[in-house]
CSV table of C-alpha atoms and ligand atoms in Angstrom, one decimal:
chain,number,residue,atom,x,y,z
A,1,UNK,CA,50.9,-47.1,14.5
A,2,UNK,CA,49.9,-44.7,16.6
A,3,UNK,CA,52.2,-41.6,14.4
A,4,UNK,CA,51.0,-43.4,11.2
A,5,UNK,CA,47.1,-42.8,12.0
A,6,UNK,CA,47.7,-39.7,13.5
A,7,UNK,CA,49.4,-38.6,10.3
A,8,UNK,CA,46.2,-39.4,8.0
A,9,UNK,CA,44.5,-37.2,6.1
A,10,UNK,CA,41.7,-38.2,4.5
A,11,UNK,CA,39.0,-40.7,5.4
A,12,UNK,CA,40.1,-43.3,2.2
A,13,UNK,CA,43.3,-43.6,3.5
A,14,UNK,CA,42.3,-44.1,7.2
A,15,UNK,CA,39.5,-46.5,6.0
A,16,UNK,CA,42.5,-48.4,4.4
A,17,UNK,CA,44.6,-48.2,7.2
A,18,UNK,CA,41.4,-49.5,9.5
A,19,UNK,CA,40.5,-52.5,7.0
A,20,UNK,CA,44.4,-53.4,7.0
A,21,UNK,CA,44.0,-53.8,11.3
A,22,UNK,CA,40.6,-55.0,12.2
A,23,UNK,CA,40.0,-56.2,9.1
A,24,UNK,CA,38.9,-60.3,8.2
A,25,UNK,CA,42.8,-60.6,7.5
A,26,UNK,CA,44.3,-57.1,9.4
A,27,UNK,CA,47.4,-57.6,11.6
A,28,UNK,CA,45.5,-57.3,14.9
A,29,UNK,CA,42.5,-59.6,14.0
A,30,UNK,CA,45.7,-62.0,13.5
A,31,UNK,CA,47.2,-61.1,16.9
A,32,UNK,CA,44.0,-61.5,19.1
A,33,UNK,CA,43.6,-64.7,17.3
A,34,UNK,CA,46.7,-65.8,19.2
A,35,UNK,CA,45.6,-64.4,22.4
A,36,UNK,CA,44.7,-67.9,23.7
A,37,UNK,CA,48.0,-68.7,23.5
A,38,UNK,CA,49.2,-65.7,25.1
A,39,UNK,CA,50.3,-65.4,29.7
A,40,UNK,CA,47.7,-62.9,31.1
A,41,UNK,CA,50.7,-59.8,31.4
A,42,UNK,CA,50.7,-60.3,27.5
A,43,UNK,CA,47.2,-60.8,27.0
A,44,UNK,CA,46.5,-57.5,29.2
A,45,UNK,CA,48.9,-55.4,27.2
A,46,UNK,CA,46.9,-56.7,24.0
A,47,UNK,CA,43.7,-55.7,25.1
A,48,UNK,CA,44.5,-52.2,25.8
A,49,UNK,CA,46.7,-52.3,22.5
A,50,UNK,CA,43.5,-53.0,20.8
A,51,UNK,CA,41.1,-50.2,22.4
A,52,UNK,CA,43.8,-48.0,22.4
A,53,UNK,CA,44.1,-47.9,18.4
A,54,UNK,CA,40.2,-48.2,18.2
A,55,UNK,CA,40.1,-45.4,19.6
A,56,UNK,CA,42.8,-43.4,17.8
A,57,UNK,CA,41.1,-44.4,14.8
A,58,UNK,CA,37.8,-42.9,16.0
A,59,UNK,CA,39.5,-39.7,16.8
A,60,UNK,CA,40.9,-39.4,13.8
A,61,UNK,CA,38.1,-39.7,11.6
A,62,UNK,CA,36.3,-37.2,13.6
A,63,UNK,CA,39.3,-35.1,13.0
A,64,UNK,CA,39.3,-35.6,8.8
A,65,UNK,CA,35.5,-35.1,9.1
A,66,UNK,CA,35.8,-32.2,10.9
A,67,UNK,CA,38.3,-31.1,8.8
A,68,UNK,CA,36.5,-31.8,5.7
A,69,UNK,CA,33.3,-29.8,6.8
A,70,UNK,CA,34.8,-26.9,7.8
A,71,UNK,CA,36.8,-26.3,4.5
A,72,UNK,CA,33.5,-27.2,2.4
A,73,UNK,CA,32.2,-24.5,4.5
A,74,UNK,CA,34.7,-21.9,3.6
A,75,UNK,CA,34.3,-22.8,-0.1
A,76,UNK,CA,30.5,-21.8,0.1
A,77,UNK,CA,30.9,-19.2,2.6
A,78,UNK,CA,27.6,-16.7,2.6
A,79,UNK,CA,27.7,-12.8,2.6
A,80,UNK,CA,25.3,-11.7,5.0
A,81,UNK,CA,26.1,-8.1,5.0
A,82,UNK,CA,25.0,-7.5,1.0
A,83,UNK,CA,22.7,-5.7,0.1
A,84,UNK,CA,19.7,-7.4,-1.1
A,85,UNK,CA,16.3,-5.7,-3.3
A,86,UNK,CA,14.3,-3.6,-0.6
A,87,UNK,CA,11.5,-5.0,0.1
A,88,UNK,CA,8.4,-2.7,-0.7
A,89,UNK,CA,6.5,-2.6,2.6
A,90,UNK,CA,3.1,-1.3,2.8
A,91,UNK,CA,2.0,1.0,5.6
A,92,UNK,CA,-1.4,2.6,6.7
A,93,UNK,CA,-2.1,5.9,4.8
A,94,UNK,CA,-1.5,8.7,7.0
A,95,UNK,CA,-5.2,9.3,6.6
A,96,UNK,CA,-6.4,5.8,7.4
A,97,UNK,CA,-3.4,6.3,10.5
A,98,UNK,CA,-5.3,9.3,11.9
A,99,UNK,CA,-9.0,8.4,11.2
A,100,UNK,CA,-8.0,5.4,13.3
A,101,UNK,CA,-6.8,7.4,16.2
A,102,UNK,CA,-9.4,10.0,15.9
A,103,UNK,CA,-12.5,6.9,16.2
A,104,UNK,CA,-10.0,5.6,18.9
A,105,UNK,CA,-10.5,8.5,21.3
A,106,UNK,CA,-14.2,9.3,20.7
A,107,UNK,CA,-15.2,5.6,21.5
A,108,UNK,CA,-13.1,6.1,24.5
A,109,UNK,CA,-15.2,9.1,25.5
A,110,UNK,CA,-18.4,7.0,24.6
A,111,UNK,CA,-18.8,7.9,21.0
A,112,UNK,CA,-19.9,5.1,18.7
A,113,UNK,CA,-19.3,5.5,15.3
A,114,UNK,CA,-21.4,5.7,12.1
A,115,UNK,CA,-21.3,6.1,8.4
A,116,UNK,CA,-24.3,7.0,6.0
A,117,UNK,CA,-24.5,7.5,2.0
A,118,UNK,CA,-22.4,10.1,0.3
A,119,UNK,CA,-25.3,10.9,-2.1
A,120,UNK,CA,-27.5,12.5,-0.1
A,121,UNK,CA,-31.3,13.8,-0.3
A,122,UNK,CA,-32.3,17.2,0.3
A,123,UNK,CA,-33.5,16.5,3.3
A,124,UNK,CA,-30.8,15.1,5.3
A,125,UNK,CA,-27.8,17.2,3.9
A,126,UNK,CA,-29.9,20.5,4.6
A,127,UNK,CA,-33.8,20.7,5.3
A,128,UNK,CA,-33.6,19.0,8.5
A,129,UNK,CA,-30.7,20.4,9.3
A,130,UNK,CA,-32.9,23.6,9.7
A,131,UNK,CA,-31.6,24.6,6.1
A,132,UNK,CA,-34.6,24.9,4.0
A,133,UNK,CA,-33.8,25.7,0.6
A,134,UNK,CA,-35.0,29.8,0.6
A,135,UNK,CA,-31.7,30.0,3.4
A,136,UNK,CA,-28.2,31.1,2.5
A,137,UNK,CA,-26.4,28.9,4.2
A,138,UNK,CA,-26.9,27.0,1.3
A,139,UNK,CA,-24.5,28.8,-0.7
A,140,UNK,CA,-22.0,29.2,2.6
A,141,UNK,CA,-20.9,25.3,1.3
A,142,UNK,CA,-20.2,25.3,-2.8
A,143,UNK,CA,-22.5,22.2,-3.2
A,144,UNK,CA,-21.9,19.3,-6.3
A,145,UNK,CA,-26.1,19.0,-7.2
A,146,UNK,CA,-27.2,15.7,-8.8
A,147,UNK,CA,-29.7,16.3,-11.6
A,148,UNK,CA,-32.0,14.4,-9.7
A,149,UNK,CA,-32.1,17.3,-6.8
A,150,UNK,CA,-29.4,15.0,-5.0
A,151,UNK,CA,-26.2,16.6,-3.4
A,152,UNK,CA,-23.0,14.6,-2.6
A,153,UNK,CA,-22.8,15.1,0.9
A,154,UNK,CA,-21.5,18.2,1.7
A,155,UNK,CA,-20.8,17.9,6.2
A,156,UNK,CA,-21.5,14.2,8.3
A,157,UNK,CA,-24.2,16.1,9.8
A,158,UNK,CA,-26.8,14.4,7.7
A,159,UNK,CA,-25.2,11.1,8.7
A,160,UNK,CA,-26.9,12.9,12.2
A,161,UNK,CA,-29.8,13.6,11.3
A,162,UNK,CA,-29.9,9.7,10.4
A,163,UNK,CA,-29.0,8.4,13.2
A,164,UNK,CA,-31.3,10.0,15.8
A,165,UNK,CA,-34.4,9.8,13.2
A,166,UNK,CA,-33.5,6.3,13.8
A,167,UNK,CA,-32.6,6.2,17.4
A,168,UNK,CA,-34.5,9.1,18.9
A,169,UNK,CA,-32.2,10.5,22.2
A,170,UNK,CA,-30.6,10.1,24.3
A,171,UNK,CA,-27.8,9.5,22.0
A,172,UNK,CA,-24.0,9.9,21.8
A,173,UNK,CA,-22.4,9.4,18.2
A,174,UNK,CA,-20.5,10.2,15.8
A,175,UNK,CA,-20.4,10.1,12.1
A,176,UNK,CA,-17.6,9.6,9.9
A,177,UNK,CA,-16.9,9.8,5.6
A,178,UNK,CA,-15.9,11.8,2.8
A,179,UNK,CA,-17.5,15.4,1.8
A,180,UNK,CA,-18.2,16.9,-1.5
A,181,UNK,CA,-17.4,21.2,-1.7
A,182,UNK,CA,-16.7,22.6,-4.9
A,183,UNK,CA,-13.1,24.3,-3.7
A,184,UNK,CA,-9.8,23.6,-4.2
A,185,UNK,CA,-6.6,25.2,-2.5
A,186,UNK,CA,-3.4,24.0,-0.4
A,187,UNK,CA,-6.1,24.0,2.9
A,188,UNK,CA,-9.3,22.5,0.7
A,189,UNK,CA,-9.7,19.7,-1.2
A,190,UNK,CA,-12.9,19.0,-3.2
A,191,UNK,CA,-13.5,15.6,-1.5
A,192,UNK,CA,-12.3,15.6,2.5
A,193,UNK,CA,-12.4,13.9,5.3
A,194,UNK,CA,-15.3,14.8,8.0
A,195,UNK,CA,-15.7,13.6,11.7
A,196,UNK,CA,-18.7,15.2,13.6
A,197,UNK,CA,-19.7,14.3,16.8
A,198,UNK,CA,-23.2,14.7,18.3
A,199,UNK,CA,-24.4,14.5,21.9
A,200,UNK,CA,-27.9,14.4,23.0
A,201,UNK,CA,-29.0,14.0,26.6
A,202,UNK,CA,-30.8,15.9,29.2
A,203,UNK,CA,-29.2,18.9,31.0
A,204,UNK,CA,-26.2,19.2,28.4
A,205,UNK,CA,-24.9,22.4,28.6
A,206,UNK,CA,-21.7,24.3,26.6
A,207,UNK,CA,-19.3,23.6,29.4
A,208,UNK,CA,-19.9,19.8,28.2
A,209,UNK,CA,-19.5,20.5,24.5
A,210,UNK,CA,-15.9,22.3,25.3
A,211,UNK,CA,-14.7,19.5,27.7
A,212,UNK,CA,-14.8,16.7,25.3
A,213,UNK,CA,-13.0,19.3,22.5
A,214,UNK,CA,-10.3,20.1,24.7
A,215,UNK,CA,-10.0,16.7,25.6
A,216,UNK,CA,-9.9,15.3,22.3
A,217,UNK,CA,-7.7,17.8,21.3
A,218,UNK,CA,-5.1,17.1,24.0
A,219,UNK,CA,-5.3,13.7,23.2
A,220,UNK,CA,-4.8,13.5,19.4
A,221,UNK,CA,-2.5,16.5,19.2
A,222,UNK,CA,-0.4,14.6,22.5
A,223,UNK,CA,0.1,18.1,24.0
A,224,UNK,CA,0.0,18.2,27.7
A,225,UNK,CA,-2.4,21.3,27.9
A,226,UNK,CA,-4.4,23.1,25.0
A,227,UNK,CA,-4.9,26.9,24.6
A,228,UNK,CA,-8.6,27.4,23.0
A,229,UNK,CA,-10.0,30.2,21.6
A,230,UNK,CA,-13.5,29.5,21.3
A,231,UNK,CA,-15.5,32.2,18.6
A,232,UNK,CA,-19.1,33.0,18.0
A,233,UNK,CA,-20.0,31.5,14.6
A,234,UNK,CA,-22.7,30.4,12.8
A,235,UNK,CA,-24.5,27.1,11.5
A,236,UNK,CA,-27.9,26.9,10.7
A,237,UNK,CA,-28.3,23.9,13.0
A,238,UNK,CA,-26.5,24.7,16.1
A,239,UNK,CA,-27.5,27.9,18.5
A,240,UNK,CA,-25.1,29.1,19.9
A,241,UNK,CA,-22.1,28.2,17.4
A,242,UNK,CA,-19.2,28.4,17.9
A,243,UNK,CA,-16.0,28.0,15.9
A,244,UNK,CA,-12.5,26.9,18.0
A,245,UNK,CA,-9.2,28.1,17.7
A,246,UNK,CA,-6.2,26.0,18.8
A,247,UNK,CA,-3.0,28.0,19.9
A,248,UNK,CA,-0.4,25.5,17.7
A,249,UNK,CA,3.6,24.9,19.0
A,250,UNK,CA,4.5,27.7,17.0
A,251,UNK,CA,1.9,29.9,18.9
A,252,UNK,CA,-0.1,31.1,15.9
A,253,UNK,CA,-4.0,30.2,16.4
A,254,UNK,CA,-5.4,27.6,14.1
A,255,UNK,CA,-9.3,27.2,12.9
A,256,UNK,CA,-9.7,23.7,14.3
A,257,UNK,CA,-13.4,22.8,14.3
A,258,UNK,CA,-17.0,24.3,14.3
A,259,UNK,CA,-19.4,23.4,16.4
A,260,UNK,CA,-22.2,24.4,18.9
A,261,UNK,CA,-25.8,23.5,20.4
A,262,UNK,CA,-27.6,21.5,18.5
A,263,UNK,CA,-30.6,24.0,16.7
A,264,UNK,CA,-34.5,23.2,18.8
A,265,UNK,CA,-35.7,22.1,15.2
A,266,UNK,CA,-33.0,19.7,13.7
A,267,UNK,CA,-34.1,18.0,17.4
A,268,UNK,CA,-37.4,18.6,16.3
A,269,UNK,CA,-36.7,17.4,12.6
A,270,UNK,CA,-35.7,13.9,14.2
A,271,UNK,CA,-38.6,13.3,16.5
A,272,UNK,CA,-36.5,14.2,20.3
A,273,UNK,CA,-38.4,17.1,22.1
A,274,UNK,CA,-36.1,19.9,22.3
A,275,UNK,CA,-37.8,20.8,26.2
A,276,UNK,CA,-36.6,17.7,27.3
A,277,UNK,CA,-33.3,17.2,25.7
A,278,UNK,CA,-30.8,19.8,24.8
A,279,UNK,CA,-27.5,18.6,22.2
A,280,UNK,CA,-24.2,19.7,21.5
A,281,UNK,CA,-22.8,18.9,18.1
A,282,UNK,CA,-18.8,19.7,16.9
A,283,UNK,CA,-17.2,18.9,13.6
A,284,UNK,CA,-14.1,19.1,11.8
A,285,UNK,CA,-12.1,17.6,8.4
A,286,UNK,CA,-10.0,15.0,9.4
A,287,UNK,CA,-7.7,15.6,6.5
A,288,UNK,CA,-6.8,19.2,8.4
A,289,UNK,CA,-5.6,17.5,11.2
A,290,UNK,CA,-3.7,14.8,9.7
A,291,UNK,CA,-2.4,17.5,8.0
A,292,UNK,CA,-1.5,19.4,11.2
A,293,UNK,CA,-0.2,17.1,13.6
A,294,UNK,CA,2.2,15.3,10.6
A,295,UNK,CA,3.0,18.9,9.9
A,296,UNK,CA,2.1,18.7,6.0
A,297,UNK,CA,2.0,21.2,4.0
A,298,UNK,CA,-0.2,20.7,1.3
A,299,UNK,CA,-3.7,18.6,1.4
A,300,UNK,CA,-4.2,18.1,-2.1
A,301,UNK,CA,-1.5,15.4,-1.3
A,302,UNK,CA,-3.2,13.4,0.7
A,303,UNK,CA,-5.4,12.7,-2.1
A,304,UNK,CA,-2.7,12.1,-4.7
A,305,UNK,CA,-1.9,8.5,-4.4
A,306,UNK,CA,1.6,9.8,-5.5
A,307,UNK,CA,3.2,6.5,-3.1
A,308,UNK,CA,7.0,8.8,-3.8
A,309,UNK,CA,5.3,11.6,-1.8
A,310,UNK,CA,4.2,9.5,1.0
A,311,UNK,CA,7.6,7.8,1.5
A,312,UNK,CA,9.4,11.2,1.3
A,313,UNK,CA,7.0,12.1,4.1
A,314,UNK,CA,7.9,9.7,6.2
A,315,UNK,CA,5.4,7.0,5.9
B,401,LIG,N1,-20.8,20.8,9.3
B,401,LIG,C1,-20.1,22.2,9.7
B,401,LIG,C2,-19.2,22.1,8.6
B,401,LIG,O1,-19.0,21.1,7.9
B,401,LIG,C3,-19.6,22.0,10.8
B,401,LIG,C4,-20.6,22.3,12.1
B,401,LIG,C5,-21.2,20.6,12.7
B,401,LIG,C6,-20.6,22.6,12.8
B,401,LIG,C7,-21.0,20.5,13.5
B,401,LIG,C8,-21.2,22.8,13.8
B,401,LIG,C9,-21.5,21.7,14.4
B,401,LIG,O2,-18.6,23.5,8.2
């Protein structure tokens, strides 16, 4: 009987034998009925055999069930190494990534972010920035004018005028946004992102300005030290005005930003007394900064909306 159980390979056969043994008319059932006529030894022996048989059935049942399961699994085996169609995951555009980084750095320096309208009036884009309409500096930036005399904002400096008009001094802010000029080559696009910092307070000097620029560039480009070249320049709204070049990893000097001490006329135009307050401002194209950081050759690709280009550039 023991051997017989062990040799059964299907649950049907096992259950048939079980019924033939322990069922109503089963062999063991019949023997157990005779137990009352047995002596103690025979009873103990029968009890033991009863127990052993039941255990054997149970064990064999588990073995067969397991074998059935394994055979089934083998048949429907999944090949988890097969290629699936690639998942098209989006990432943040490099322009957005660098914008987030830049504004996090500036905010950690205490500058608060501001925006403003992209269609500006003459006052905020030019006149308040010490650039009256006869001023030749209006030609420095080839502007897109609208028929009603408004202009597509040529510089985020307009945001500073709006903010200073509202809050007065002291103020530490930066403006972010799209700016527009009629120019187009590998390093200039007709629409580009500009960021401009402004700090107006008492006793602000040029060295505060250069200190913040240096700290900012160090953080953004993740450089241990930055070598800067400060060149005198001209902007109508700053005096003195400078341009800042950064020594790049390959040893070349790159023009990074314009900056300077806010012209007293600009403060006056915003209701701030220049005898009490001084300020500095710095402005740069954030497309350009992103382009340098990621080592990309053509600025126009940034706005080209070509996902293949973005992917090939590693984004
Ligand atoms: N607005 C200037 C430009 O667009 C940059 C600048 C900003 C210069 C702030 C000085 C101070 O060229």
